[in-house]
PDB file of C-alpha atoms in Angstrom:
ATOM      1  CA  MET Y 201     -53.324 129.960  -5.796  1.00  0.00           C
ATOM      2  CA  LYS Y 202     -50.512 132.440  -5.173  1.00  0.00           C
ATOM      3  CA  ILE Y 203     -50.639 134.414  -1.914  1.00  0.00           C
ATOM      4  CA  LEU Y 204     -48.500 137.551  -1.633  1.00  0.00           C
ATOM      5  CA  LEU Y 205     -47.855 139.512   1.574  1.00  0.00           C
ATOM      6  CA  ILE Y 206     -46.729 143.112   1.035  1.00  0.00           C
ATOM      7  CA  GLY Y 207     -45.473 145.386   3.801  1.00  0.00           C
ATOM      8  CA  LYS Y 208     -43.769 145.359   7.178  1.00  0.00           C
ATOM      9  CA  PHE Y 209     -45.372 142.461   8.985  1.00  0.00           C
ATOM     10  CA  PRO Y 210     -43.916 141.346  12.340  1.00  0.00           C
ATOM     11  CA  ASP Y 211     -41.735 138.256  11.893  1.00  0.00           C
ATOM     12  CA  PHE Y 212     -44.003 136.100  14.063  1.00  0.00           C
ATOM     13  CA  VAL Y 213     -46.965 137.040  11.862  1.00  0.00           C
ATOM     14  CA  VAL Y 214     -45.151 135.991   8.673  1.00  0.00           C
ATOM     15  CA  SER Y 215     -43.915 132.752  10.244  1.00  0.00           C
ATOM     16  CA  GLY Y 216     -47.348 132.024  11.742  1.00  0.00           C
ATOM     17  CA  ILE Y 217     -49.022 132.303   8.345  1.00  0.00           C
ATOM     18  CA  GLY Y 218     -46.123 130.597   6.560  1.00  0.00           C
ATOM     19  CA  LYS Y 219     -46.467 127.494   8.731  1.00  0.00           C
ATOM     20  CA  LYS Y 220     -49.993 126.945   7.431  1.00  0.00           C
ATOM     21  CA  LEU Y 221     -49.879 128.234   3.848  1.00  0.00           C
ATOM     22  CA  LYS Y 222     -47.355 128.810   1.091  1.00  0.00           C
ATOM     23  CA  ILE Y 223     -46.747 132.538   0.784  1.00  0.00           C
ATOM     24  CA  VAL Y 224     -44.400 135.079  -0.800  1.00  0.00           C
ATOM     25  CA  HIS Y 225     -43.463 138.119   1.302  1.00  0.00           C
ATOM     26  CA  LEU Y 226     -42.361 141.499  -0.073  1.00  0.00           C
ATOM     27  CA  LYS Y 227     -41.274 143.674   2.838  1.00  0.00           C
ATOM     28  CA  LYS Y 228     -41.628 146.800   0.732  1.00  0.00           C
ATOM     29  CA  PHE Y 229     -43.556 147.697  -2.395  1.00  0.00           C
ATOM     30  CA  GLU Y 230     -41.528 149.755  -4.846  1.00  0.00           C
ATOM     31  CA  PRO Y 231     -43.091 150.769  -8.186  1.00  0.00           C
ATOM     32  CA  GLY Y 232     -41.296 149.036 -11.033  1.00  0.00           C
ATOM     33  CA  LYS Y 233     -39.857 146.278  -8.838  1.00  0.00           C
ATOM     34  CA  ASN Y 234     -41.081 142.746  -8.104  1.00  0.00           C
ATOM     35  CA  LEU Y 235     -43.521 143.086 -10.980  1.00  0.00           C
ATOM     36  CA  ARG Y 236     -43.674 139.332 -11.529  1.00  0.00           C
ATOM     37  CA  ASP Y 237     -44.995 138.737  -8.000  1.00  0.00           C
ATOM     38  CA  ILE Y 238     -47.486 141.608  -8.276  1.00  0.00           C
ATOM     39  CA  GLU Y 239     -48.752 140.485 -11.680  1.00  0.00           C
ATOM     40  CA  THR Y 240     -49.177 136.796 -10.842  1.00  0.00           C
ATOM     41  CA  SER Y 241     -50.683 136.841  -7.339  1.00  0.00           C
ATOM     42  CA  ASP Y 242     -54.290 135.748  -6.835  1.00  0.00           C
ATOM     43  CA  ILE Y 243     -54.514 136.983  -3.242  1.00  0.00           C
ATOM     44  CA  MET Y 244     -52.633 139.897  -1.678  1.00  0.00           C
ATOM     45  CA  VAL Y 245     -52.398 140.750   2.006  1.00  0.00           C
ATOM     46  CA  ILE Y 246     -51.191 144.278   2.738  1.00  0.00           C
ATOM     47  CA  THR Y 247     -50.374 146.535   5.674  1.00  0.00           C
ATOM     48  CA  ALA Y 248     -51.470 150.150   6.184  1.00  0.00           C
ATOM     49  CA  GLY Y 249     -48.262 151.389   4.564  1.00  0.00           C
ATOM     50  CA  VAL Y 250     -49.199 149.937   1.164  1.00  0.00           C
ATOM     51  CA  LYS Y 251     -51.421 152.205  -0.909  1.00  0.00           C
ATOM     52  CA  VAL Y 252     -53.690 150.368  -3.314  1.00  0.00           C
ATOM     53  CA  ASP Y 253     -55.032 152.643  -6.041  1.00  0.00           C
ATOM     54  CA  ARG Y 254     -55.925 152.264  -9.728  1.00  0.00           C
ATOM     55  CA  LYS Y 255     -52.268 152.496 -10.763  1.00  0.00           C
ATOM     56  CA  PHE Y 256     -51.341 149.652  -8.391  1.00  0.00           C
ATOM     57  CA  LEU Y 257     -54.229 147.541  -9.658  1.00  0.00           C
ATOM     58  CA  GLU Y 258     -53.135 147.975 -13.278  1.00  0.00           C
ATOM     59  CA  ARG Y 259     -50.086 145.859 -12.379  1.00  0.00           C
ATOM     60  CA  ALA Y 260     -52.065 143.307 -10.361  1.00  0.00           C
ATOM     61  CA  LYS Y 261     -53.469 141.512 -13.387  1.00  0.00           C
ATOM     62  CA  SER Y 262     -54.332 138.226 -11.624  1.00  0.00           C
ATOM     63  CA  LEU Y 263     -55.631 139.681  -8.359  1.00  0.00           C
ATOM     64  CA  LYS Y 264     -58.930 138.217  -7.182  1.00  0.00           C
ATOM     65  CA  THR Y 265     -58.928 139.095  -3.476  1.00  0.00           C
ATOM     66  CA  LEU Y 266     -57.257 141.923  -1.543  1.00  0.00           C
ATOM     67  CA  ILE Y 267     -56.966 141.673   2.232  1.00  0.00           C
ATOM     68  CA  THR Y 268     -55.682 144.462   4.466  1.00  0.00           C
ATOM     69  CA  PHE Y 269     -54.154 143.259   7.744  1.00  0.00           C
ATOM     70  CA  THR Y 270     -55.645 146.296   9.460  1.00  0.00           C
ATOM     71  CA  HIS Y 271     -58.901 147.447  10.974  1.00  0.00           C
ATOM     72  CA  GLY Y 272     -59.071 150.616   8.851  1.00  0.00           C
ATOM     73  CA  TYR Y 273     -58.854 150.779   5.077  1.00  0.00           C
ATOM     74  CA  GLU Y 274     -58.213 154.414   4.107  1.00  0.00           C
ATOM     75  CA  HIS Y 275     -55.180 153.258   2.102  1.00  0.00           C
ATOM     76  CA  VAL Y 276     -57.380 151.213  -0.256  1.00  0.00           C
ATOM     77  CA  ASP Y 277     -59.369 152.571  -3.207  1.00  0.00           C
ATOM     78  CA  ARG Y 278     -62.417 150.363  -2.767  1.00  0.00           C
ATOM     79  CA  GLU Y 279     -64.192 151.832  -5.778  1.00  0.00           C
ATOM     80  CA  ALA Y 280     -61.258 150.776  -7.974  1.00  0.00           C
ATOM     81  CA  LEU Y 281     -61.464 147.256  -6.531  1.00  0.00           C
ATOM     82  CA  LYS Y 282     -65.188 147.140  -7.175  1.00  0.00           C
ATOM     83  CA  SER Y 283     -64.747 148.220 -10.798  1.00  0.00           C
ATOM     84  CA  ARG Y 284     -62.360 145.288 -11.305  1.00  0.00           C
ATOM     85  CA  GLY Y 285     -64.566 142.791  -9.482  1.00  0.00           C
ATOM     86  CA  ILE Y 286     -61.851 142.222  -6.864  1.00  0.00           C
ATOM     87  CA  LYS Y 287     -63.097 141.042  -3.470  1.00  0.00           C
ATOM     88  CA  PHE Y 288     -61.961 143.008  -0.422  1.00  0.00           C
ATOM     89  CA  LYS Y 289     -61.546 142.058   3.235  1.00  0.00           C
ATOM     90  CA  SER Y 290     -60.158 143.868   6.265  1.00  0.00           C
ATOM     91  CA  VAL Y 291     -58.833 141.958   9.273  1.00  0.00           C
ATOM     92  CA  PRO Y 292     -60.211 143.196  12.591  1.00  0.00           C
ATOM     93  CA  GLY Y 293     -58.927 141.765  15.849  1.00  0.00           C
ATOM     94  CA  SER Y 294     -57.300 144.821  17.398  1.00  0.00           C
ATOM     95  CA  THR Y 295     -60.432 146.183  19.100  1.00  0.00           C
ATOM     96  CA  PRO Y 296     -59.387 145.412  22.726  1.00  0.00           C
ATOM     97  CA  SER Y 297     -55.823 146.599  22.040  1.00  0.00           C
ATOM     98  CA  VAL Y 298     -56.863 149.997  20.658  1.00  0.00           C
ATOM     99  CA  ALA Y 299     -59.566 150.507  23.286  1.00  0.00           C
ATOM    100  CA  GLU Y 300     -57.105 149.761  26.090  1.00  0.00           C
ATOM    101  CA  LEU Y 301     -54.531 152.192  24.704  1.00  0.00           C
ATOM    102  CA  THR Y 302     -57.283 154.810  24.506  1.00  0.00           C
ATOM    103  CA  PHE Y 303     -57.687 154.577  28.268  1.00  0.00           C
ATOM    104  CA  GLY Y 304     -53.934 154.396  28.770  1.00  0.00           C
ATOM    105  CA  LEU Y 305     -53.655 157.769  27.037  1.00  0.00           C
ATOM    106  CA  MET Y 306     -56.597 159.184  28.996  1.00  0.00           C
ATOM    107  CA  ILE Y 307     -55.099 158.227  32.331  1.00  0.00           C
ATOM    108  CA  SER Y 308     -51.594 159.315  31.301  1.00  0.00           C
ATOM    109  CA  VAL Y 309     -52.863 162.794  30.431  1.00  0.00           C
ATOM    110  CA  ILE Y 310     -55.371 163.302  33.226  1.00  0.00           C
ATOM    111  CA  ARG Y 311     -52.985 162.001  35.938  1.00  0.00           C
ATOM    112  CA  LYS Y 312     -49.831 163.547  34.400  1.00  0.00           C
ATOM    113  CA  ILE Y 313     -48.012 160.211  34.495  1.00  0.00           C
ATOM    114  CA  PRO Y 314     -45.260 161.000  31.926  1.00  0.00           C
ATOM    115  CA  GLU Y 315     -44.373 164.269  33.686  1.00  0.00           C
ATOM    116  CA  GLN Y 316     -44.160 162.621  37.097  1.00  0.00           C
ATOM    117  CA  ASP Y 317     -42.191 159.678  35.717  1.00  0.00           C
ATOM    118  CA  GLY Y 318     -39.718 162.110  34.129  1.00  0.00           C
ATOM    119  CA  LEU Y 319     -39.216 163.919  37.439  1.00  0.00           C
ATOM    120  CA  MET Y 320     -38.744 160.642  39.320  1.00  0.00           C
ATOM    121  CA  LYS Y 321     -36.057 159.579  36.849  1.00  0.00           C
ATOM    122  CA  LYS Y 322     -34.244 162.843  37.644  1.00  0.00           C
ATOM    123  CA  GLY Y 323     -34.410 162.028  41.352  1.00  0.00           C
ATOM    124  CA  GLU Y 324     -37.105 164.615  42.047  1.00  0.00           C
ATOM    125  CA  TRP Y 325     -40.005 163.811  44.369  1.00  0.00           C
ATOM    126  CA  LYS Y 326     -42.644 166.261  43.201  1.00  0.00           C
ATOM    127  CA  ARG Y 327     -46.303 165.355  43.546  1.00  0.00           C
ATOM    128  CA  ASP Y 328     -48.979 167.028  41.461  1.00  0.00           C
ATOM    129  CA  PHE Y 329     -52.758 166.868  41.433  1.00  0.00           C
ATOM    130  CA  GLY Y 330     -54.504 165.195  38.547  1.00  0.00           C
ATOM    131  CA  ARG Y 331     -58.147 164.311  38.061  1.00  0.00           C
ATOM    132  CA  GLU Y 332     -60.277 161.163  38.197  1.00  0.00           C
ATOM    133  CA  LEU Y 333     -62.087 159.538  35.300  1.00  0.00           C
ATOM    134  CA  CYS Y 334     -64.931 158.577  37.631  1.00  0.00           C
ATOM    135  CA  GLY Y 335     -67.848 160.963  37.260  1.00  0.00           C
ATOM    136  CA  LYS Y 336     -66.518 162.584  34.085  1.00  0.00           C
ATOM    137  CA  THR Y 337     -68.422 162.752  30.800  1.00  0.00           C
ATOM    138  CA  LEU Y 338     -66.764 160.925  27.920  1.00  0.00           C
ATOM    139  CA  GLY Y 339     -67.764 161.921  24.399  1.00  0.00           C
ATOM    140  CA  VAL Y 340     -67.158 159.146  21.860  1.00  0.00           C
ATOM    141  CA  ILE Y 341     -67.080 160.078  18.176  1.00  0.00           C
ATOM    142  CA  GLY Y 342     -67.541 156.968  16.032  1.00  0.00           C
ATOM    143  CA  LEU Y 343     -69.341 153.808  17.127  1.00  0.00           C
ATOM    144  CA  GLY Y 344     -67.625 151.052  15.221  1.00  0.00           C
ATOM    145  CA  PRO Y 345     -66.280 148.082  17.223  1.00  0.00           C
ATOM    146  CA  ILE Y 346     -63.541 150.149  18.906  1.00  0.00           C
ATOM    147  CA  GLY Y 347     -65.807 153.060  19.775  1.00  0.00           C
ATOM    148  CA  ARG Y 348     -68.363 150.672  21.271  1.00  0.00           C
ATOM    149  CA  GLU Y 349     -65.681 148.914  23.328  1.00  0.00           C
ATOM    150  CA  VAL Y 350     -64.489 152.293  24.630  1.00  0.00           C
ATOM    151  CA  CYS Y 351     -68.076 153.057  25.709  1.00  0.00           C
ATOM    152  CA  ARG Y 352     -68.271 149.727  27.536  1.00  0.00           C
ATOM    153  CA  ILE Y 353     -64.976 150.205  29.390  1.00  0.00           C
ATOM    154  CA  ALA Y 354     -65.827 153.810  30.273  1.00  0.00           C
ATOM    155  CA  ARG Y 355     -68.855 152.684  32.242  1.00  0.00           C
ATOM    156  CA  SER Y 356     -66.651 150.471  34.422  1.00  0.00           C
ATOM    157  CA  PHE Y 357     -64.721 153.632  35.377  1.00  0.00           C
ATOM    158  CA  GLY Y 358     -67.986 155.260  36.447  1.00  0.00           C
ATOM    159  CA  MET Y 359     -68.051 157.645  33.498  1.00  0.00           C
ATOM    160  CA  ARG Y 360     -71.123 159.076  31.802  1.00  0.00           C
ATOM    161  CA  VAL Y 361     -70.951 158.333  28.076  1.00  0.00           C
ATOM    162  CA  VAL Y 362     -72.405 160.347  25.205  1.00  0.00           C
ATOM    163  CA  ALA Y 363     -71.735 159.623  21.552  1.00  0.00           C
ATOM    164  CA  THR Y 364     -72.162 160.666  17.962  1.00  0.00           C
ATOM    165  CA  ASP Y 365     -71.685 158.385  14.969  1.00  0.00           C
ATOM    166  CA  PRO Y 366     -70.689 160.278  11.791  1.00  0.00           C
ATOM    167  CA  ASN Y 367     -70.044 157.095   9.782  1.00  0.00           C
ATOM    168  CA  LYS Y 368     -73.276 155.391  10.950  1.00  0.00           C
ATOM    169  CA  LEU Y 369     -71.238 152.430  12.201  1.00  0.00           C
ATOM    170  CA  MET Y 370     -73.319 151.421  15.206  1.00  0.00           C
ATOM    171  CA  LYS Y 371     -75.315 148.229  14.984  1.00  0.00           C
ATOM    172  CA  GLY Y 372     -78.068 147.134  17.353  1.00  0.00           C
ATOM    173  CA  GLY Y 373     -77.537 145.799  20.843  1.00  0.00           C
ATOM    174  CA  MET Y 374     -75.920 148.783  22.569  1.00  0.00           C
ATOM    175  CA  LYS Y 375     -77.545 151.527  24.582  1.00  0.00           C
ATOM    176  CA  VAL Y 376     -75.705 154.847  24.561  1.00  0.00           C
ATOM    177  CA  GLU Y 377     -76.918 158.427  24.780  1.00  0.00           C
ATOM    178  CA  MET Y 378     -76.700 159.844  21.255  1.00  0.00           C
ATOM    179  CA  VAL Y 379     -76.142 163.596  20.925  1.00  0.00           C
ATOM    180  CA  SER Y 380     -75.111 166.071  18.236  1.00  0.00           C
ATOM    181  CA  LEU Y 381     -71.404 166.755  17.717  1.00  0.00           C
ATOM    182  CA  ASP Y 382     -71.945 170.292  19.009  1.00  0.00           C
ATOM    183  CA  ARG Y 383     -73.506 169.093  22.258  1.00  0.00           C
ATOM    184  CA  LEU Y 384     -70.883 166.383  22.675  1.00  0.00           C
ATOM    185  CA  LEU Y 385     -68.052 168.899  22.402  1.00  0.00           C
ATOM    186  CA  LYS Y 386     -69.672 171.368  24.810  1.00  0.00           C
ATOM    187  CA  THR Y 387     -70.521 168.847  27.539  1.00  0.00           C
ATOM    188  CA  SER Y 388     -67.666 166.300  27.470  1.00  0.00           C
ATOM    189  CA  ASP Y 389     -64.698 166.323  29.825  1.00  0.00           C
ATOM    190  CA  ILE Y 390     -62.866 163.943  27.502  1.00  0.00           C
ATOM    191  CA  VAL Y 391     -63.487 163.574  23.758  1.00  0.00           C
ATOM    192  CA  SER Y 392     -62.288 160.357  22.097  1.00  0.00           C
ATOM    193  CA  LEU Y 393     -62.102 159.948  18.312  1.00  0.00           C
ATOM    194  CA  HIS Y 394     -62.892 156.611  16.626  1.00  0.00           C
ATOM    195  CA  ALA Y 395     -64.476 157.653  13.314  1.00  0.00           C
ATOM    196  CA  HIS Y 396     -63.353 156.447   9.893  1.00  0.00           C
ATOM    197  CA  LEU Y 397     -61.429 159.008   7.853  1.00  0.00           C
ATOM    198  CA  ASN Y 398     -63.116 160.132   4.644  1.00  0.00           C
ATOM    199  CA  GLU Y 399     -64.011 163.364   2.866  1.00  0.00           C
ATOM    200  CA  GLU Y 400     -66.818 164.086   5.337  1.00  0.00           C
ATOM    201  CA  THR Y 401     -64.757 163.463   8.490  1.00  0.00           C
ATOM    202  CA  LYS Y 402     -61.400 164.973   7.459  1.00  0.00           C
ATOM    203  CA  HIS Y 403     -60.563 167.784   9.918  1.00  0.00           C
ATOM    204  CA  MET Y 404     -63.919 167.285  11.636  1.00  0.00           C
ATOM    205  CA  ILE Y 405     -62.161 168.645  14.720  1.00  0.00           C
ATOM    206  CA  GLY Y 406     -60.838 172.067  13.762  1.00  0.00           C
ATOM    207  CA  ARG Y 407     -60.494 175.505  15.340  1.00  0.00           C
ATOM    208  CA  LYS Y 408     -64.268 176.014  15.611  1.00  0.00           C
ATOM    209  CA  GLU Y 409     -64.874 172.601  17.221  1.00  0.00           C
ATOM    210  CA  LEU Y 410     -61.960 172.962  19.640  1.00  0.00           C
ATOM    211  CA  GLY Y 411     -63.374 176.340  20.633  1.00  0.00           C
ATOM    212  CA  ARG Y 412     -66.594 174.647  21.746  1.00  0.00           C
ATOM    213  CA  MET Y 413     -64.812 172.300  24.151  1.00  0.00           C
ATOM    214  CA  LYS Y 414     -64.356 172.967  27.859  1.00  0.00           C
ATOM    215  CA  ARG Y 415     -61.046 174.585  28.801  1.00  0.00           C
ATOM    216  CA  SER Y 416     -60.481 171.639  31.145  1.00  0.00           C
ATOM    217  CA  ALA Y 417     -61.219 169.094  28.392  1.00  0.00           C
ATOM    218  CA  ILE Y 418     -58.853 166.464  27.018  1.00  0.00           C
ATOM    219  CA  LEU Y 419     -58.860 165.215  23.413  1.00  0.00           C
ATOM    220  CA  ILE Y 420     -57.882 161.610  22.646  1.00  0.00           C
ATOM    221  CA  ASN Y 421     -57.244 160.332  19.120  1.00  0.00           C
ATOM    222  CA  THR Y 422     -56.590 156.648  18.473  1.00  0.00           C
ATOM    223  CA  GLY Y 423     -58.609 156.782  15.237  1.00  0.00           C
ATOM    224  CA  ARG Y 424     -56.942 158.571  12.314  1.00  0.00           C
ATOM    225  CA  GLY Y 425     -54.691 161.626  12.344  1.00  0.00           C
ATOM    226  CA  GLY Y 426     -56.605 163.377   9.586  1.00  0.00           C
ATOM    227  CA  LEU Y 427     -59.715 163.656  11.766  1.00  0.00           C
ATOM    228  CA  ILE Y 428     -58.043 166.627  13.492  1.00  0.00           C
ATOM    229  CA  ASP Y 429     -56.650 169.865  12.076  1.00  0.00           C
ATOM    230  CA  SER Y 430     -53.173 169.595  13.620  1.00  0.00           C
ATOM    231  CA  GLU Y 431     -52.412 173.314  13.406  1.00  0.00           C
ATOM    232  CA  ALA Y 432     -55.646 174.196  15.172  1.00  0.00           C
ATOM    233  CA  LEU Y 433     -54.979 171.573  17.857  1.00  0.00           C
ATOM    234  CA  HIS Y 434     -51.449 172.859  18.439  1.00  0.00           C
ATOM    235  CA  GLU Y 435     -52.759 176.397  18.834  1.00  0.00           C
ATOM    236  CA  SER Y 436     -55.503 175.285  21.247  1.00  0.00           C
ATOM    237  CA  LEU Y 437     -53.110 173.263  23.403  1.00  0.00           C
ATOM    238  CA  ARG Y 438     -50.379 175.914  23.457  1.00  0.00           C
ATOM    239  CA  SER Y 439     -52.818 178.673  24.393  1.00  0.00           C
ATOM    240  CA  GLY Y 440     -54.586 176.609  27.054  1.00  0.00           C
ATOM    241  CA  ARG Y 441     -57.857 176.599  25.128  1.00  0.00           C
ATOM    242  CA  ILE Y 442     -58.071 172.888  26.007  1.00  0.00           C
ATOM    243  CA  ALA Y 443     -56.130 171.165  28.761  1.00  0.00           C
ATOM    244  CA  GLY Y 444     -54.381 168.301  27.008  1.00  0.00           C
ATOM    245  CA  ALA Y 445     -54.336 165.587  24.376  1.00  0.00           C
ATOM    246  CA  GLY Y 446     -53.398 161.935  24.011  1.00  0.00           C
ATOM    247  CA  LEU Y 447     -52.459 161.111  20.429  1.00  0.00           C
ATOM    248  CA  ASP Y 448     -51.632 157.775  18.815  1.00  0.00           C
ATOM    249  CA  VAL Y 449     -52.200 158.934  15.230  1.00  0.00           C
ATOM    250  CA  PHE Y 450     -51.033 161.934  13.208  1.00  0.00           C
ATOM    251  CA  GLU Y 451     -51.711 163.656   9.907  1.00  0.00           C
ATOM    252  CA  ARG Y 452     -48.144 162.881   8.851  1.00  0.00           C
ATOM    253  CA  GLU Y 453     -46.625 159.586   9.996  1.00  0.00           C
ATOM    254  CA  PRO Y 454     -44.044 159.385  11.313  1.00  0.00           C
ATOM    255  CA  PRO Y 455     -44.369 162.970  12.588  1.00  0.00           C
ATOM    256  CA  GLY Y 456     -40.657 163.360  13.444  1.00  0.00           C
ATOM    257  CA  ARG Y 457     -40.004 166.191  15.895  1.00  0.00           C
ATOM    258  CA  ASP Y 458     -43.392 167.704  15.237  1.00  0.00           C
ATOM    259  CA  LYS Y 459     -44.234 170.770  17.348  1.00  0.00           C
ATOM    260  CA  LEU Y 460     -47.478 169.127  18.467  1.00  0.00           C
ATOM    261  CA  VAL Y 461     -45.681 166.085  19.864  1.00  0.00           C
ATOM    262  CA  ARG Y 462     -43.230 168.300  21.782  1.00  0.00           C
ATOM    263  CA  LEU Y 463     -45.915 170.077  23.816  1.00  0.00           C
ATOM    264  CA  GLN Y 464     -45.840 169.242  27.533  1.00  0.00           C
ATOM    265  CA  ASN Y 465     -49.604 168.709  27.675  1.00  0.00           C
ATOM    266  CA  VAL Y 466     -49.512 166.074  24.922  1.00  0.00           C
ATOM    267  CA  VAL Y 467     -48.880 162.356  25.460  1.00  0.00           C
ATOM    268  CA  ALA Y 468     -47.956 160.699  22.164  1.00  0.00           C
ATOM    269  CA  THR Y 469     -47.489 157.119  20.971  1.00  0.00           C
ATOM    270  CA  PRO Y 470     -46.353 155.941  17.484  1.00  0.00           C
ATOM    271  CA  HIS Y 471     -49.644 154.606  16.021  1.00  0.00           C
ATOM    272  CA  ALA Y 472     -49.257 151.677  18.403  1.00  0.00           C
ATOM    273  CA  GLY Y 473     -52.909 151.099  19.262  1.00  0.00           C
ATOM    274  CA  ALA Y 474     -53.095 147.701  17.577  1.00  0.00           C
ATOM    275  CA  ASP Y 475     -49.581 146.626  18.529  1.00  0.00           C
ATOM    276  CA  THR Y 476     -50.107 143.831  21.027  1.00  0.00           C
ATOM    277  CA  ILE Y 477     -49.130 140.175  20.804  1.00  0.00           C
ATOM    278  CA  GLU Y 478     -52.700 139.095  21.542  1.00  0.00           C
ATOM    279  CA  GLY Y 479     -54.149 141.391  18.887  1.00  0.00           C
ATOM    280  CA  GLU Y 480     -51.785 140.119  16.215  1.00  0.00           C
ATOM    281  CA  GLU Y 481     -52.479 136.506  17.171  1.00  0.00           C
ATOM    282  CA  ARG Y 482     -56.222 137.117  16.791  1.00  0.00           C
ATOM    283  CA  LYS Y 483     -55.618 138.711  13.405  1.00  0.00           C
ATOM    284  CA  ILE Y 484     -53.445 135.770  12.268  1.00  0.00           C
ATOM    285  CA  LYS Y 485     -56.299 133.390  13.121  1.00  0.00           C
ATOM    286  CA  ILE Y 486     -58.854 135.545  11.269  1.00  0.00           C
ATOM    287  CA  LEU Y 487     -56.544 135.885   8.261  1.00  0.00           C
ATOM    288  CA  LEU Y 488     -55.842 132.151   8.094  1.00  0.00           C
ATOM    289  CA  ASP Y 489     -59.572 131.427   8.178  1.00  0.00           C
ATOM    290  CA  ILE Y 490     -60.091 133.821   5.249  1.00  0.00           C
ATOM    291  CA  LEU Y 491     -57.155 132.422   3.260  1.00  0.00           C
ATOM    292  CA  LYS Y 492     -58.149 128.792   3.784  1.00  0.00           C
ATOM    293  CA  LYS Y 493     -61.596 129.534   2.376  1.00  0.00           C
ATOM    294  CA  LYS Y 494     -60.061 131.261  -0.649  1.00  0.00           C
ATOM    295  CA  SER Y 495     -57.267 128.771  -1.404  1.00  0.00           C
TER     296      SER Y 495
END
């Protein structure tokens, strides 16, 4: 059973898996190269940067199982896998990491931490008033594992939580006030995006939706960049239509010196929501369990 890893995995992830199982690692997939490894592998483990479509699968003649070392799977054509009878698995494990960064971004924006840190580094002692999370209404869009964890943490801050679930991800066992997207946008002080990206949810937050939000509202996105119309968000933030945004994901990654990232009322991180040692260690354990059952 040949196991092939494709993509930029952290070294400790590769070594952690390699200690338990025999693997081949391609740091980068380039069409026309490493065809032998692609053609002869029974199991492939990929990162988000590896797009698996019908053209890719034409080369993967021996593939029986595809595993993405990510929570999301927008980079995988699951219909193409299904047509070939190839089994598919995603590797969760980053739920606490992403949920915690969500609140890190919230607090950074609402308390103006980056601005004050920048002034302190310049030797300036300039205090400014922010706002509390306690007592605010948090609107959560998407109730998969991460969205549900965000709801749970929000309550410990004393926040009121409302939610909508466009992907119908929520399973039983959680009580949360469900509202329409329109009502969520109009009543929330902070809106946090955790929906899957697909044709129905692409640009679900556009000019019209941003116009429904409070002028004092903050938008947080640790889901997928394509959930938001970036141009509309830039316009809304620049004009003061909404107060601020915390963004970990972007329509184009990396965004470079994107005009959205350069706004003073935006706190940005480089799609780092899942990037914790603990999260990766959990994912290694989950992946090894999957691979041992397959091999």
